[in-house]
JSON list of C-alpha atoms in Angstrom, two decimals:
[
{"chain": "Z", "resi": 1, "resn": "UNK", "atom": "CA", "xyz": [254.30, 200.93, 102.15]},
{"chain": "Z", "resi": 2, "resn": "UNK", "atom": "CA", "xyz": [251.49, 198.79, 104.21]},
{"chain": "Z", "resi": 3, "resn": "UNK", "atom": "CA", "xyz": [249.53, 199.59, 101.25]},
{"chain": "Z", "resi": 4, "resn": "UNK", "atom": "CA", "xyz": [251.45, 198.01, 98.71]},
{"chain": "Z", "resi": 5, "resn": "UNK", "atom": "CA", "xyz": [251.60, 195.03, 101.13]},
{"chain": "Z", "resi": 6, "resn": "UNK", "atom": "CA", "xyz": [248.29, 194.99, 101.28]},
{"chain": "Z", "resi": 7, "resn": "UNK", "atom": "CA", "xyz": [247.50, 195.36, 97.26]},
{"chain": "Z", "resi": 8, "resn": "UNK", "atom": "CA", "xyz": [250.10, 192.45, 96.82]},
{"chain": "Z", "resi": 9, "resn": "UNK", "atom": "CA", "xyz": [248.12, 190.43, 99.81]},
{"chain": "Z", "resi": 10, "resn": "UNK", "atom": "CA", "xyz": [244.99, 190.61, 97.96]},
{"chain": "Z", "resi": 11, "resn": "UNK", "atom": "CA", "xyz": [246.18, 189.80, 94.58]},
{"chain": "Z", "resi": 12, "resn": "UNK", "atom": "CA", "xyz": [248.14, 186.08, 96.31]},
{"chain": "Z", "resi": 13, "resn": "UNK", "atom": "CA", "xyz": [245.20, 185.19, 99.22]},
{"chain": "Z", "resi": 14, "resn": "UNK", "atom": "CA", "xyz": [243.09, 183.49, 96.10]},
{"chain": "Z", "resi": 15, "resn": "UNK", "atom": "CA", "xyz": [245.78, 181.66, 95.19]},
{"chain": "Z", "resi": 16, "resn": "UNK", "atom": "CA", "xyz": [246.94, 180.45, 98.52]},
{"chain": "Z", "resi": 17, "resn": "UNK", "atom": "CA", "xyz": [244.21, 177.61, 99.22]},
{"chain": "Z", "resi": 18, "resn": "UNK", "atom": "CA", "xyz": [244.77, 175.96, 95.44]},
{"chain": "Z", "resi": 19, "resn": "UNK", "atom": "CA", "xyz": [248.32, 175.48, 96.23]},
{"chain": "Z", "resi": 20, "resn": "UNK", "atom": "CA", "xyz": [248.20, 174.30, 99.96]},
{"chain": "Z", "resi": 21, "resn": "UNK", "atom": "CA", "xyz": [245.82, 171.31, 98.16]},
{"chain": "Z", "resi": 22, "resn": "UNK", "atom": "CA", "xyz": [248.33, 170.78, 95.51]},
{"chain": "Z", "resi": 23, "resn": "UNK", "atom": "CA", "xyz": [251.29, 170.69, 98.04]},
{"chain": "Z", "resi": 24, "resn": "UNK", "atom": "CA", "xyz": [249.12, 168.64, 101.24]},
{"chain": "Z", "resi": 25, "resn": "UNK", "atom": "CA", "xyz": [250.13, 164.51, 100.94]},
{"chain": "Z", "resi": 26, "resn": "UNK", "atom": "CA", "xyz": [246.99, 163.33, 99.13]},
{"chain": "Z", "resi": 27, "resn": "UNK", "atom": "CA", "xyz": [248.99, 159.92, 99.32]},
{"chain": "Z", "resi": 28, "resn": "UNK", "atom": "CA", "xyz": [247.24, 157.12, 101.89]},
{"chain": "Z", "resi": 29, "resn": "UNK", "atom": "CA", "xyz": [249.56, 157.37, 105.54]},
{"chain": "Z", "resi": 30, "resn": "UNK", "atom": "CA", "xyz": [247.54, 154.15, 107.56]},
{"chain": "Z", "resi": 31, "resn": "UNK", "atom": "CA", "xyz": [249.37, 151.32, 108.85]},
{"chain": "Z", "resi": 32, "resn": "UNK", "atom": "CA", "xyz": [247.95, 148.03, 109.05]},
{"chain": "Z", "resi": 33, "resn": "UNK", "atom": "CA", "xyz": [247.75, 145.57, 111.88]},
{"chain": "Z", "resi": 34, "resn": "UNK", "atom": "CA", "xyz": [248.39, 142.55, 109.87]},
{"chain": "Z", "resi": 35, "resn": "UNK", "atom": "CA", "xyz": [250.44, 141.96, 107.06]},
{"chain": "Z", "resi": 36, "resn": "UNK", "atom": "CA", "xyz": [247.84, 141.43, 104.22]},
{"chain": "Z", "resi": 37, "resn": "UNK", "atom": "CA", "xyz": [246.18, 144.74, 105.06]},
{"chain": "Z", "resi": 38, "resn": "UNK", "atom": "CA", "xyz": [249.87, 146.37, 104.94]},
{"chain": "Z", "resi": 39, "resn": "UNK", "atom": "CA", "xyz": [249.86, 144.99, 101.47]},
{"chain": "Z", "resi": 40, "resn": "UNK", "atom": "CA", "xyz": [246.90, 146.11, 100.77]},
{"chain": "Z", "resi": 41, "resn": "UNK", "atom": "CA", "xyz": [247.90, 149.82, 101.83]},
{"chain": "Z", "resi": 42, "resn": "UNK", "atom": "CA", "xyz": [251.12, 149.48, 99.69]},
{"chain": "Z", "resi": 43, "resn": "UNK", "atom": "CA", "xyz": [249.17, 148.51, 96.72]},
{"chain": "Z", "resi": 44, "resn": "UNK", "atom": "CA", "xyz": [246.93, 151.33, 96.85]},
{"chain": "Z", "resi": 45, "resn": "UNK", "atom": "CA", "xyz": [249.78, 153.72, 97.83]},
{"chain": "Z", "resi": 46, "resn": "UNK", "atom": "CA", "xyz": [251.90, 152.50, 94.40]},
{"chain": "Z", "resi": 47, "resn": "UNK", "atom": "CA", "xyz": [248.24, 153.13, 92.85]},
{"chain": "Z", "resi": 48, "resn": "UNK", "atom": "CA", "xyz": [247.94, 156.61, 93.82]},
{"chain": "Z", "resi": 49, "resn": "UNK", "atom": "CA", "xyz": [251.82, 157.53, 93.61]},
{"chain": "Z", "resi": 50, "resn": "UNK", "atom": "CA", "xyz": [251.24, 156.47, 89.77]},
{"chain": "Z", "resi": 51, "resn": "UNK", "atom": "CA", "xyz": [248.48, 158.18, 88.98]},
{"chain": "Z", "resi": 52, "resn": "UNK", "atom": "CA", "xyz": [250.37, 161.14, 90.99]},
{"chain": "Z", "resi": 53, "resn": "UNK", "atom": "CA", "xyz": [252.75, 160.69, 88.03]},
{"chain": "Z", "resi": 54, "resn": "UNK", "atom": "CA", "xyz": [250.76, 160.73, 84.99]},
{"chain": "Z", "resi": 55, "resn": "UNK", "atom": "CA", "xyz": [249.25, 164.00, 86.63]},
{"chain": "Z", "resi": 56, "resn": "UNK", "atom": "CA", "xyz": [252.10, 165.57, 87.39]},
{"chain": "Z", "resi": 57, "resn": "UNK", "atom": "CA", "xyz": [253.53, 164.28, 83.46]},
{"chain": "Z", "resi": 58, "resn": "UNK", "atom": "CA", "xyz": [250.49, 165.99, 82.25]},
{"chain": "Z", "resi": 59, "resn": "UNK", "atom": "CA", "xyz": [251.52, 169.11, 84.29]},
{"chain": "Z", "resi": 60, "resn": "UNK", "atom": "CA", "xyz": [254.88, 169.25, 83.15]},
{"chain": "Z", "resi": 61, "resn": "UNK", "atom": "CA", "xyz": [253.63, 168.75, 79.72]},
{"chain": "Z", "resi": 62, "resn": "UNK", "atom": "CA", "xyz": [251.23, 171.84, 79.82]},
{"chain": "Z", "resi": 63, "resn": "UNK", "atom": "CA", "xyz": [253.99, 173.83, 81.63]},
{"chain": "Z", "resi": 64, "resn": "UNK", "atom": "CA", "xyz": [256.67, 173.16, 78.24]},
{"chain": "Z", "resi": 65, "resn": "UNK", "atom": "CA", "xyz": [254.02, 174.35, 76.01]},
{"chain": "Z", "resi": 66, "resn": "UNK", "atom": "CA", "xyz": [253.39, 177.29, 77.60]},
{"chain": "Z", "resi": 67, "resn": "UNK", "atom": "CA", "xyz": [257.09, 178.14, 78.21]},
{"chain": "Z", "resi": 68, "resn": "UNK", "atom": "CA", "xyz": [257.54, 177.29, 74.55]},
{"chain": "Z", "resi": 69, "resn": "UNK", "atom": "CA", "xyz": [254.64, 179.91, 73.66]},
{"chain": "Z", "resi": 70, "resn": "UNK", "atom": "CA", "xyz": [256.32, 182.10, 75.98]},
{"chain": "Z", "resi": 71, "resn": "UNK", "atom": "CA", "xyz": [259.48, 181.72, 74.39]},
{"chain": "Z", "resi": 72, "resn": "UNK", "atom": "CA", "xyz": [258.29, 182.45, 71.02]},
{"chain": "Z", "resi": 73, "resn": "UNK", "atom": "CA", "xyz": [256.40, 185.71, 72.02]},
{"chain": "Z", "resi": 74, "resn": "UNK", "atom": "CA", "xyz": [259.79, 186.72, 73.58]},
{"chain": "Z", "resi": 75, "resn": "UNK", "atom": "CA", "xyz": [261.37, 186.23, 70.07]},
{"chain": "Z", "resi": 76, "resn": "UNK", "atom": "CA", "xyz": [258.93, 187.98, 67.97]},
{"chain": "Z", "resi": 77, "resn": "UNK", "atom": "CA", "xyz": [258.81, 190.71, 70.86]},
{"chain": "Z", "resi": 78, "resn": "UNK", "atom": "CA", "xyz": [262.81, 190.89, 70.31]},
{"chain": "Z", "resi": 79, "resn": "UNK", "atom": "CA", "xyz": [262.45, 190.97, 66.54]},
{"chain": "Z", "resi": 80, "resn": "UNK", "atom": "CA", "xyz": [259.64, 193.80, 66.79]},
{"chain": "Z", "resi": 81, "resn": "UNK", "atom": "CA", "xyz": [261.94, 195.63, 68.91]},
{"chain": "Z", "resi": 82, "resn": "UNK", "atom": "CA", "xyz": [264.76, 195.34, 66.91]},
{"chain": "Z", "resi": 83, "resn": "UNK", "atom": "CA", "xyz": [263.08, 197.01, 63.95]},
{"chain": "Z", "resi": 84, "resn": "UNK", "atom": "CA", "xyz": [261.85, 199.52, 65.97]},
{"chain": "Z", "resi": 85, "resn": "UNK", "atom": "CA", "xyz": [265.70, 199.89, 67.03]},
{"chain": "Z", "resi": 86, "resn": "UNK", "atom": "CA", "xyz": [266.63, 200.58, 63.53]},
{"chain": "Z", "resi": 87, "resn": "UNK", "atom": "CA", "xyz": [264.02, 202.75, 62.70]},
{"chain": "Z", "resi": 88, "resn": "UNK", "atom": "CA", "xyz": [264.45, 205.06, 65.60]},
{"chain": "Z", "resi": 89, "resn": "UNK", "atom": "CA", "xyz": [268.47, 205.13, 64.93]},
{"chain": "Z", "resi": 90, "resn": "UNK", "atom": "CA", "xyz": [267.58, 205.82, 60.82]},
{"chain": "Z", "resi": 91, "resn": "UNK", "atom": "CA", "xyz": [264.63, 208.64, 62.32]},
{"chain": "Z", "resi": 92, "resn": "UNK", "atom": "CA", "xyz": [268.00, 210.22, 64.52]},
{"chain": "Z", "resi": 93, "resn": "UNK", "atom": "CA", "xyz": [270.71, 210.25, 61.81]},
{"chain": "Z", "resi": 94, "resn": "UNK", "atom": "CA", "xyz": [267.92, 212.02, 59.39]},
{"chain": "Z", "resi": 95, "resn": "UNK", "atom": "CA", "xyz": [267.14, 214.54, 62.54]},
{"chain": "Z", "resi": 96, "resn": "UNK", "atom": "CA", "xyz": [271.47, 215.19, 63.31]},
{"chain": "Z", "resi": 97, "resn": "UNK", "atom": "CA", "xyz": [271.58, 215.37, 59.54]},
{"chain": "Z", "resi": 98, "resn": "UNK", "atom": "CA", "xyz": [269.25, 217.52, 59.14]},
{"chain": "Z", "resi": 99, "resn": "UNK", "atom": "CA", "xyz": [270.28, 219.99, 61.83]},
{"chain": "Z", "resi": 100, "resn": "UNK", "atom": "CA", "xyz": [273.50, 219.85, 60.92]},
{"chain": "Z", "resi": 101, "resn": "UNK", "atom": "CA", "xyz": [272.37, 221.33, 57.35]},
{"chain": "Z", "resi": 102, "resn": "UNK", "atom": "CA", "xyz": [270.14, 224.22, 59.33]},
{"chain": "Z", "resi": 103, "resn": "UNK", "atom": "CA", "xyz": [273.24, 225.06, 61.22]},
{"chain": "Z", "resi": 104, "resn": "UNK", "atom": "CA", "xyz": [275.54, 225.22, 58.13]},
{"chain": "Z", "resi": 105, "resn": "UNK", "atom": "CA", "xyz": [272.67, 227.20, 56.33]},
{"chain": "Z", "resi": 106, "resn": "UNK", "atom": "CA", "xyz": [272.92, 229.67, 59.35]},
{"chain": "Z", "resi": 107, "resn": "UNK", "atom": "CA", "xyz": [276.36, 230.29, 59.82]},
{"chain": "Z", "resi": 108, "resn": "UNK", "atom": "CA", "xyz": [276.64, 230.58, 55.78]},
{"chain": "Z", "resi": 109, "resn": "UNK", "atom": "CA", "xyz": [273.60, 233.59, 56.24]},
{"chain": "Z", "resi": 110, "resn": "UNK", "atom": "CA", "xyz": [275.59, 234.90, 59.30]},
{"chain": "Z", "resi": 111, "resn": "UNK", "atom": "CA", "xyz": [278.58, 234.79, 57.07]},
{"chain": "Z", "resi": 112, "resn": "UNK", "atom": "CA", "xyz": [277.21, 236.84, 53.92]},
{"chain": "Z", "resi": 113, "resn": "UNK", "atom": "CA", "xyz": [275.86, 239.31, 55.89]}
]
């Protein structure tokens, strides 16, 4: 058991330290003593929540596609696997057939003897 913890801990620690800087505030936090450097701080915090925006629009852009090729994979994965479905089924009706017939053709010998 540890060692499947540990197997799983090594595959997420490289990913831990991109996400904690994606998830940190980036945004700026001062405040100002007077009230044009407060504005000053707002204006740069509007700046930076918009550009926050477009990023994150870009993001969610890049995420839809991928979902979408996901998506698609899934369905020819489905189809794939739906012929295969068939063909297996067809491959077991010709095999009960077929035994069938080998158990007639044996009871018919067993018969005439």
């Amino acid at each position: 058991m540890p060692a499947a913890w540990l197997a799983t801990l090594k595959a997420v620690v490289p990913y831990i330290e991109p996400i904690v800087s994606l998830v940190t505030p980036v945004f700026t936090r001062k405040r100002a003593d007077s009230m044009a450097a407060q504005v000053e701080i707002l204006q740069r915090q509007v700046e930076e929540l918009q550009q926050a925006a477009a990023r994150d629009t870009g993001h969610i852009r890049d995420l839809a596609e991928q979902l979408k090729r996901v998506v698609v994979a899934l369905d020819q994965a489905a189809v794939r696997l739906e012929a295969a479905n068939r063909r297996h089924w067809a491959l077991g009706i010709v095999a009960v057939s077929m035994s069938a017939l080998a158990l007639a053709a044996v009871a018919a010998l067993a018969l005439l003897r």
